[in-house]
Every structure is written in structure tokens, then in C-alpha cells.
PDB file of C-alpha atoms in Angstrom:
ATOM      1  CA  GLU A   1       0.000   0.000   0.000  1.00 62.00           C
ATOM      2  CA  ALA A   2       1.466   3.329  -1.028  1.00 80.00           C
ATOM      3  CA  GLY A   3       1.928   5.839   1.770  1.00 92.00           C
ATOM      4  CA  VAL A   4       1.128   9.529   1.994  1.00 96.00           C
ATOM      5  CA  ALA A   5       3.032  11.388  -0.706  1.00 96.00           C
ATOM      6  CA  GLN A   6       4.231  14.965  -0.294  1.00 97.00           C
ATOM      7  CA  SER A   7       6.153  17.352  -2.493  1.00 97.00           C
ATOM      8  CA  PRO A   8       8.462  19.086  -2.579  1.00 97.00           C
ATOM      9  CA  ARG A   9      10.697  17.578   0.094  1.00 96.00           C
ATOM     10  CA  TYR A  10      12.608  20.801   0.635  1.00 97.00           C
ATOM     11  CA  LYS A  11      11.925  24.460  -0.138  1.00 98.00           C
ATOM     12  CA  ILE A  12      13.881  27.618   0.582  1.00 98.00           C
ATOM     13  CA  ILE A  13      12.227  30.985   0.001  1.00 98.00           C
ATOM     14  CA  GLU A  14      12.709  34.578   1.036  1.00 98.00           C
ATOM     15  CA  LYS A  15      10.348  36.215   3.492  1.00 97.00           C
ATOM     16  CA  ARG A  16       7.268  37.758   1.904  1.00 97.00           C
ATOM     17  CA  GLN A  17       7.357  35.242  -0.932  1.00 98.00           C
ATOM     18  CA  SER A  18       4.632  32.645  -1.408  1.00 98.00           C
ATOM     19  CA  VAL A  19       4.958  28.868  -1.361  1.00 98.00           C
ATOM     20  CA  ALA A  20       2.693  25.866  -1.885  1.00 98.00           C
ATOM     21  CA  PHE A  21       2.897  22.292  -0.710  1.00 98.00           C
ATOM     22  CA  TRP A  22       1.135  19.287  -2.188  1.00 98.00           C
ATOM     23  CA  CYS A  23      -0.168  16.121  -0.539  1.00 98.00           C
ATOM     24  CA  ASN A  24      -1.618  12.914  -1.941  1.00 97.00           C
ATOM     25  CA  PRO A  25      -3.156  10.789   0.826  1.00 96.00           C
ATOM     26  CA  ILE A  26      -3.398   7.031   1.045  1.00 95.00           C
ATOM     27  CA  SER A  27      -5.984   5.786  -1.427  1.00 93.00           C
ATOM     28  CA  GLY A  28      -9.449   5.675   0.105  1.00 91.00           C
ATOM     29  CA  HIS A  29      -8.630   7.798   3.135  1.00 93.00           C
ATOM     30  CA  ALA A  30     -11.402  10.323   3.654  1.00 91.00           C
ATOM     31  CA  THR A  31      -9.672  12.428   6.277  1.00 92.00           C
ATOM     32  CA  LEU A  32      -6.615  14.556   5.568  1.00 95.00           C
ATOM     33  CA  TYR A  33      -4.630  16.662   8.015  1.00 95.00           C
ATOM     34  CA  TRP A  34      -1.896  19.267   7.707  1.00 97.00           C
ATOM     35  CA  TYR A  35       0.481  19.687  10.627  1.00 97.00           C
ATOM     36  CA  GLN A  36       3.304  22.167  11.234  1.00 97.00           C
ATOM     37  CA  GLN A  37       6.360  20.886  13.116  1.00 96.00           C
ATOM     38  CA  ILE A  38       8.813  23.521  14.251  1.00 95.00           C
ATOM     39  CA  LEU A  39      12.297  22.252  15.072  1.00 92.00           C
ATOM     40  CA  GLY A  40      12.410  20.651  18.509  1.00 89.00           C
ATOM     41  CA  GLN A  41       8.642  20.591  18.991  1.00 92.00           C
ATOM     42  CA  GLY A  42       5.764  18.226  18.412  1.00 93.00           C
ATOM     43  CA  PRO A  43       3.566  18.628  15.349  1.00 95.00           C
ATOM     44  CA  LYS A  44       0.741  21.156  15.580  1.00 95.00           C
ATOM     45  CA  LEU A  45      -2.516  20.649  13.696  1.00 94.00           C
ATOM     46  CA  LEU A  46      -3.246  23.347  11.137  1.00 96.00           C
ATOM     47  CA  ILE A  47      -6.298  22.015   9.335  1.00 95.00           C
ATOM     48  CA  GLN A  48      -8.391  18.854   8.998  1.00 93.00           C
ATOM     49  CA  PHE A  49     -10.461  17.902   5.954  1.00 93.00           C
ATOM     50  CA  GLN A  50     -13.177  15.280   5.772  1.00 90.00           C
ATOM     51  CA  ASN A  51     -13.480  14.496   2.066  1.00 89.00           C
ATOM     52  CA  ASN A  52     -13.444  17.998   0.539  1.00 87.00           C
ATOM     53  CA  GLY A  53     -14.919  19.826   3.530  1.00 91.00           C
ATOM     54  CA  VAL A  54     -13.056  21.559   6.337  1.00 93.00           C
ATOM     55  CA  VAL A  55     -13.699  20.015   9.767  1.00 89.00           C
ATOM     56  CA  ASP A  56     -11.271  22.031  11.859  1.00 90.00           C
ATOM     57  CA  ASP A  57      -9.146  25.024  10.896  1.00 93.00           C
ATOM     58  CA  SER A  58      -9.111  26.726  14.284  1.00 91.00           C
ATOM     59  CA  GLN A  59      -5.293  26.782  14.446  1.00 92.00           C
ATOM     60  CA  LEU A  60      -4.670  27.866  10.865  1.00 96.00           C
ATOM     61  CA  PRO A  61      -3.303  31.438  10.593  1.00 95.00           C
ATOM     62  CA  LYS A  62      -5.866  32.443   8.015  1.00 95.00           C
ATOM     63  CA  ASP A  63      -4.309  35.807   7.249  1.00 96.00           C
ATOM     64  CA  ARG A  64      -1.460  34.028   5.456  1.00 97.00           C
ATOM     65  CA  PHE A  65      -2.209  30.323   5.251  1.00 98.00           C
ATOM     66  CA  SER A  66      -4.799  28.658   3.048  1.00 98.00           C
ATOM     67  CA  ALA A  67      -5.554  25.080   2.151  1.00 98.00           C
ATOM     68  CA  GLU A  68      -7.855  23.270  -0.177  1.00 96.00           C
ATOM     69  CA  ARG A  69      -8.790  19.712  -1.016  1.00 96.00           C
ATOM     70  CA  LEU A  70     -10.631  19.817  -4.284  1.00 83.00           C
ATOM     71  CA  LYS A  71     -12.381  16.570  -5.268  1.00 87.00           C
ATOM     72  CA  GLY A  72     -11.666  15.155  -1.825  1.00 86.00           C
ATOM     73  CA  VAL A  73      -8.329  13.575  -2.697  1.00 93.00           C
ATOM     74  CA  ASP A  74      -5.172  15.678  -3.122  1.00 96.00           C
ATOM     75  CA  SER A  75      -4.612  18.765  -1.037  1.00 98.00           C
ATOM     76  CA  THR A  76      -2.494  21.887  -1.248  1.00 98.00           C
ATOM     77  CA  LEU A  77      -1.344  24.143   1.565  1.00 98.00           C
ATOM     78  CA  LYS A  78      -0.268  27.674   0.676  1.00 98.00           C
ATOM     79  CA  ILE A  79       1.549  30.375   2.598  1.00 98.00           C
ATOM     80  CA  GLN A  80       1.404  33.932   1.319  1.00 97.00           C
ATOM     81  CA  PRO A  81       3.354  35.937   2.353  1.00 97.00           C
ATOM     82  CA  ALA A  82       5.822  33.802   4.280  1.00 97.00           C
ATOM     83  CA  LYS A  83       7.457  34.952   7.497  1.00 97.00           C
ATOM     84  CA  LEU A  84      10.675  33.784   9.113  1.00 98.00           C
ATOM     85  CA  GLU A  85       8.694  31.991  11.844  1.00 97.00           C
ATOM     86  CA  ASP A  86       7.015  29.805   9.212  1.00 98.00           C
ATOM     87  CA  SER A  87      10.251  27.835   8.887  1.00 98.00           C
ATOM     88  CA  ALA A  88       9.209  24.312   9.822  1.00 97.00           C
ATOM     89  CA  VAL A  89       8.398  20.872   8.470  1.00 96.00           C
ATOM     90  CA  TYR A  90       4.887  20.645   7.078  1.00 98.00           C
ATOM     91  CA  LEU A  91       3.457  17.184   7.521  1.00 97.00           C
ATOM     92  CA  CYS A  92       0.443  15.770   5.773  1.00 97.00           C
ATOM     93  CA  ALA A  93      -1.409  12.832   7.292  1.00 96.00           C
ATOM     94  CA  SER A  94      -4.460  10.820   6.334  1.00 95.00           C
ATOM     95  CA  SER A  95      -6.842   8.337   7.913  1.00 92.00           C
ATOM     96  CA  TRP A  96      -9.941   6.355   6.978  1.00 88.00           C
ATOM     97  CA  GLY A  97     -12.022   9.006   8.657  1.00 76.00           C
ATOM     98  CA  LEU A  98     -13.816   6.856  11.180  1.00 62.00           C
ATOM     99  CA  LEU A  99     -13.288   7.534  14.843  1.00 63.00           C
ATOM    100  CA  ASN A 100     -10.639   5.405  16.535  1.00 56.00           C
ATOM    101  CA  THR A 101      -8.516   5.005  13.426  1.00 71.00           C
ATOM    102  CA  GLU A 102      -4.929   6.097  13.316  1.00 82.00           C
ATOM    103  CA  ALA A 103      -3.400   8.675  11.039  1.00 89.00           C
ATOM    104  CA  PHE A 104      -0.467   7.907   8.731  1.00 92.00           C
ATOM    105  CA  PHE A 105       2.070  10.628   8.060  1.00 95.00           C
ATOM    106  CA  GLY A 106       3.948  11.600   4.937  1.00 95.00           C
ATOM    107  CA  GLN A 107       7.661  12.440   4.797  1.00 94.00           C
ATOM    108  CA  GLY A 108       6.970  16.140   5.121  1.00 96.00           C
ATOM    109  CA  THR A 109       8.159  19.276   3.370  1.00 97.00           C
ATOM    110  CA  ARG A 110      10.961  21.159   5.083  1.00 97.00           C
ATOM    111  CA  LEU A 111      10.464  24.902   4.560  1.00 98.00           C
ATOM    112  CA  THR A 112      13.211  27.403   5.271  1.00 98.00           C
ATOM    113  CA  VAL A 113      12.306  31.095   5.096  1.00 98.00           C
ATOM    114  CA  VAL A 114      15.324  33.408   4.877  1.00 98.00           C
TER     115      VAL A 114
ATOM    116  CA  GLU B   1      -7.417  23.900  25.593  1.00 78.00           C
ATOM    117  CA  LEU B   2      -5.965  20.407  25.499  1.00 83.00           C
ATOM    118  CA  LYS B   3      -2.386  20.215  26.760  1.00 90.00           C
ATOM    119  CA  VAL B   4      -0.077  17.229  26.530  1.00 94.00           C
ATOM    120  CA  GLU B   5       3.072  17.063  28.620  1.00 96.00           C
ATOM    121  CA  GLN B   6       5.838  14.521  28.299  1.00 97.00           C
ATOM    122  CA  ASN B   7       8.707  13.845  30.597  1.00 96.00           C
ATOM    123  CA  PRO B   8      11.523  13.581  30.448  1.00 97.00           C
ATOM    124  CA  LEU B   9      12.214  15.641  27.311  1.00 96.00           C
ATOM    125  CA  PHE B  10      15.735  14.260  27.038  1.00 96.00           C
ATOM    126  CA  LEU B  11      16.969  10.874  28.121  1.00 94.00           C
ATOM    127  CA  SER B  12      20.364   9.274  27.720  1.00 95.00           C
ATOM    128  CA  MET B  13      20.616   5.694  28.821  1.00 92.00           C
ATOM    129  CA  GLN B  14      22.810   2.667  28.376  1.00 94.00           C
ATOM    130  CA  GLU B  15      21.936  -0.455  26.488  1.00 96.00           C
ATOM    131  CA  GLY B  16      20.307  -3.123  28.614  1.00 96.00           C
ATOM    132  CA  LYS B  17      18.629  -0.698  31.000  1.00 95.00           C
ATOM    133  CA  ASN B  18      14.903  -0.162  31.558  1.00 96.00           C
ATOM    134  CA  TYR B  19      13.168   3.176  31.551  1.00 95.00           C
ATOM    135  CA  THR B  20       9.728   4.782  31.350  1.00 97.00           C
ATOM    136  CA  ILE B  21       8.502   7.860  29.485  1.00 97.00           C
ATOM    137  CA  TYR B  22       5.445   9.600  30.924  1.00 98.00           C
ATOM    138  CA  CYS B  23       2.686  11.436  29.106  1.00 97.00           C
ATOM    139  CA  ASN B  24       0.095  13.521  30.938  1.00 96.00           C
ATOM    140  CA  TYR B  25      -2.825  15.267  29.285  1.00 93.00           C
ATOM    141  CA  SER B  26      -5.227  17.889  30.547  1.00 90.00           C
ATOM    142  CA  THR B  27      -8.729  17.005  29.373  1.00 82.00           C
ATOM    143  CA  THR B  28     -10.896  13.963  28.916  1.00 77.00           C
ATOM    144  CA  SER B  29      -9.900  11.658  26.090  1.00 73.00           C
ATOM    145  CA  ASP B  30     -10.031   7.905  25.615  1.00 68.00           C
ATOM    146  CA  ARG B  31      -7.605   7.804  22.730  1.00 84.00           C
ATOM    147  CA  LEU B  32      -3.875   8.152  22.956  1.00 91.00           C
ATOM    148  CA  TYR B  33      -1.180   7.493  20.390  1.00 93.00           C
ATOM    149  CA  TRP B  34       2.556   6.947  20.527  1.00 96.00           C
ATOM    150  CA  TYR B  35       4.769   7.822  17.571  1.00 96.00           C
ATOM    151  CA  ARG B  36       8.444   7.437  16.847  1.00 97.00           C
ATOM    152  CA  GLN B  37      10.441   9.933  14.796  1.00 95.00           C
ATOM    153  CA  ASP B  38      13.992   9.392  13.549  1.00 94.00           C
ATOM    154  CA  PRO B  39      16.078  12.459  12.626  1.00 89.00           C
ATOM    155  CA  GLY B  40      14.901  13.984   9.359  1.00 85.00           C
ATOM    156  CA  LYS B  41      12.148  11.407   9.018  1.00 89.00           C
ATOM    157  CA  SER B  42       8.403  11.410   9.410  1.00 89.00           C
ATOM    158  CA  LEU B  43       6.324   9.953  12.212  1.00 93.00           C
ATOM    159  CA  GLU B  44       5.939   6.216  12.587  1.00 94.00           C
ATOM    160  CA  SER B  45       2.927   4.964  14.506  1.00 93.00           C
ATOM    161  CA  LEU B  46       3.854   2.701  17.418  1.00 96.00           C
ATOM    162  CA  PHE B  47       0.726   2.239  19.506  1.00 95.00           C
ATOM    163  CA  VAL B  48      -2.917   3.248  19.520  1.00 91.00           C
ATOM    164  CA  LEU B  49      -4.531   3.043  22.965  1.00 91.00           C
ATOM    165  CA  LEU B  50      -8.299   3.269  22.826  1.00 84.00           C
ATOM    166  CA  SER B  51      -9.599   2.568  26.302  1.00 81.00           C
ATOM    167  CA  ASN B  52      -8.844   2.851  29.960  1.00 83.00           C
ATOM    168  CA  GLY B  53      -6.445   0.165  31.079  1.00 86.00           C
ATOM    169  CA  ALA B  54      -5.269  -0.598  27.557  1.00 89.00           C
ATOM    170  CA  VAL B  55      -1.821  -2.139  27.375  1.00 93.00           C
ATOM    171  CA  LYS B  56       0.047  -2.883  24.171  1.00 95.00           C
ATOM    172  CA  GLN B  57       3.480  -4.377  23.624  1.00 97.00           C
ATOM    173  CA  GLU B  58       5.743  -4.574  20.621  1.00 96.00           C
ATOM    174  CA  GLY B  59       9.208  -5.966  21.133  1.00 96.00           C
ATOM    175  CA  ARG B  60      10.991  -4.017  23.856  1.00 97.00           C
ATOM    176  CA  LEU B  61       8.315  -1.305  24.028  1.00 98.00           C
ATOM    177  CA  MET B  62       5.146  -1.430  26.092  1.00 98.00           C
ATOM    178  CA  ALA B  63       2.525   1.316  26.323  1.00 98.00           C
ATOM    179  CA  SER B  64      -0.334   1.702  28.780  1.00 96.00           C
ATOM    180  CA  LEU B  65      -3.193   4.123  29.307  1.00 94.00           C
ATOM    181  CA  ASP B  66      -4.950   5.262  32.492  1.00 92.00           C
ATOM    182  CA  THR B  67      -7.724   7.634  31.425  1.00 88.00           C
ATOM    183  CA  LYS B  68      -8.778   8.392  35.000  1.00 90.00           C
ATOM    184  CA  ALA B  69      -5.306   9.684  35.822  1.00 92.00           C
ATOM    185  CA  ARG B  70      -4.943  11.129  32.293  1.00 92.00           C
ATOM    186  CA  LEU B  71      -1.617   9.355  32.058  1.00 94.00           C
ATOM    187  CA  SER B  72       0.077   7.110  29.554  1.00 96.00           C
ATOM    188  CA  THR B  73       3.454   5.447  29.894  1.00 97.00           C
ATOM    189  CA  LEU B  74       5.892   4.054  27.352  1.00 98.00           C
ATOM    190  CA  HIS B  75       8.183   1.518  28.972  1.00 98.00           C
ATOM    191  CA  ILE B  76      11.439   0.430  27.407  1.00 97.00           C
ATOM    192  CA  THR B  77      12.834  -2.923  28.464  1.00 97.00           C
ATOM    193  CA  ALA B  78      16.492  -3.824  27.999  1.00 95.00           C
ATOM    194  CA  ALA B  79      17.127  -0.906  25.657  1.00 95.00           C
ATOM    195  CA  VAL B  80      19.129  -1.356  22.462  1.00 96.00           C
ATOM    196  CA  HIS B  81      20.826   1.316  20.349  1.00 95.00           C
ATOM    197  CA  ASP B  82      18.263   0.952  17.537  1.00 95.00           C
ATOM    198  CA  LEU B  83      15.608   2.415  19.806  1.00 96.00           C
ATOM    199  CA  SER B  84      17.346   5.793  19.803  1.00 97.00           C
ATOM    200  CA  ALA B  85      14.803   8.278  18.409  1.00 97.00           C
ATOM    201  CA  THR B  86      12.317  10.925  19.498  1.00 97.00           C
ATOM    202  CA  TYR B  87       9.090   9.557  20.918  1.00 97.00           C
ATOM    203  CA  PHE B  88       5.873  11.545  20.879  1.00 97.00           C
ATOM    204  CA  CYS B  89       2.589  10.924  22.601  1.00 96.00           C
ATOM    205  CA  ALA B  90      -0.528  12.493  21.133  1.00 94.00           C
ATOM    206  CA  VAL B  91      -4.124  12.810  22.196  1.00 91.00           C
ATOM    207  CA  ASP B  92      -6.993  13.351  19.817  1.00 82.00           C
ATOM    208  CA  MET B  93      -9.406  16.225  20.111  1.00 70.00           C
ATOM    209  CA  THR B  94     -12.545  14.271  19.388  1.00 64.00           C
ATOM    210  CA  TYR B  95     -14.265  15.754  22.370  1.00 54.00           C
ATOM    211  CA  SER B  96     -14.062  19.170  20.750  1.00 54.00           C
ATOM    212  CA  GLY B  97     -16.976  17.981  18.676  1.00 57.00           C
ATOM    213  CA  GLY B  98     -17.985  18.325  15.046  1.00 60.00           C
ATOM    214  CA  GLY B  99     -16.000  15.304  13.909  1.00 66.00           C
ATOM    215  CA  ALA B 100     -12.650  16.976  14.541  1.00 70.00           C
ATOM    216  CA  ASP B 101     -10.148  14.373  15.646  1.00 76.00           C
ATOM    217  CA  GLY B 102      -6.816  15.993  14.970  1.00 85.00           C
ATOM    218  CA  LEU B 103      -4.022  15.214  17.392  1.00 89.00           C
ATOM    219  CA  THR B 104      -2.398  17.360  20.055  1.00 91.00           C
ATOM    220  CA  PHE B 105       1.194  16.263  20.490  1.00 94.00           C
ATOM    221  CA  GLY B 106       3.566  16.484  23.399  1.00 96.00           C
ATOM    222  CA  LYS B 107       6.963  18.076  22.872  1.00 96.00           C
ATOM    223  CA  GLY B 108       8.583  14.690  22.466  1.00 97.00           C
ATOM    224  CA  THR B 109      11.197  12.709  24.388  1.00 97.00           C
ATOM    225  CA  HIS B 110      14.605  12.652  22.716  1.00 97.00           C
ATOM    226  CA  LEU B 111      16.040   9.258  23.608  1.00 96.00           C
ATOM    227  CA  ILE B 112      19.690   8.353  23.164  1.00 96.00           C
ATOM    228  CA  ILE B 113      20.776   4.807  23.940  1.00 96.00           C
ATOM    229  CA  GLN B 114      24.499   4.369  24.227  1.00 93.00           C
ATOM    230  CA  PRO B 115      26.254   1.071  23.613  1.00 87.00           C
TER     231      PRO B 115
END
């Protein structure tokens, strides 16, 4: 079974530029999550999708971050404009969507904002 | 706001020794997860604990959950170098309602096992 795919693996941008990350979840998984992991910390949930609808985006900085999951499969996370403090690994995870099921994580995209 | 605290945050131990990592959380939840992360890698699921008193074991690792105390433990028996990694516990936010079940993670325990 193929895992959660993310691209790119690494990205370096200057502050105030924009950037986008892509995620392809495990086939059949209805729920998709984006997490931000700052160096030395645990991942922090940014947004959760159930199919193509947003379930929870309470921790997403909506003034600069946006995410979409058109057609309920792939998802993109965008930052515009980026700040230095956005430097982190952005992890995508997916699950079947039923309660009590575990989430599987992708390899992540390491973003460095200079 | 759900808070998850792990201790210790750093642990250096010798091979063959036993040790326990503790995970406390602040609000009601019946679901707790343990993940392993190697440097530069993603998160690998170790255990899913779904009820009070749940105990799961895999090799030298054993995890337990006490929902009344809001405490989970990850016990390492006769540690080996290959277990060196960062271990995270995470609690889901199902009780926030609306179908949201994203995870709140602890800060992680950075474990180094020396030969």
C-alpha cells in the first residue's frame, strides 16, 4: 500500500514570498490533516479535511495560510506571504475518517524562510 | 485547551537498562497514540490506545493508558541502540466535537541509547 506522498521535500524561500505544498493521501482515506512541526517541537494541527470539507481550521493562521482539497483527494497548503517563523516541516497525514482510526504521516516538506 | 506534557524531554541511557517515558494530558480523552520519529524522518505509529487500562506491547516497548489519571506510559525494556529516536505521545481532540479528531502532540522525548 502506497503511503502519503508529499512534495516538494525541501523548499527555501525569502520572506514575503509565497509557497505551496502538495499532498496525496493514502488511497481511500477520507480524512486529511496538515500539521506544522517547528524544530524541537511536536507537530501542531493546522487544518483537517473530511473528504473535501473543512472540519477544523481553528489553528490555521488564516491571514497568510490557506488550504484546499478539491475533489476530496489531493490537497495543497499555501503560505502567502511567508514569514521567518514559518520555517518548519509541514506534515500531511491521512486516515480512513472513522473515529478510533490512526493517522499515517507523509515524509513532510521542510520549509526554510530566509 | 488540550495540553499534553511529556517527561523527560531528554533521556540518555545505556543499552540493557529499563526506563519509562510519561505522558500527561489535561482534558478527557479515551484515545492516545505513541509515535516514533527518527532524525529527518516522518512519524511512525507505534501504539494506539483506545480505552482505559489498555496495554500494548511490541518488542521491547510497552505502552499503557490510564484515562482516569490522564496518564500514559511508554516503557522500554532492555534498551538497544536501535531504539534511539524521538518519541511523541498524542491525544486526539474528538471531544471538541464536530468530527474533529486531529491530534495534540507532546513536545517529544529525545532518547539516546548508548552502547
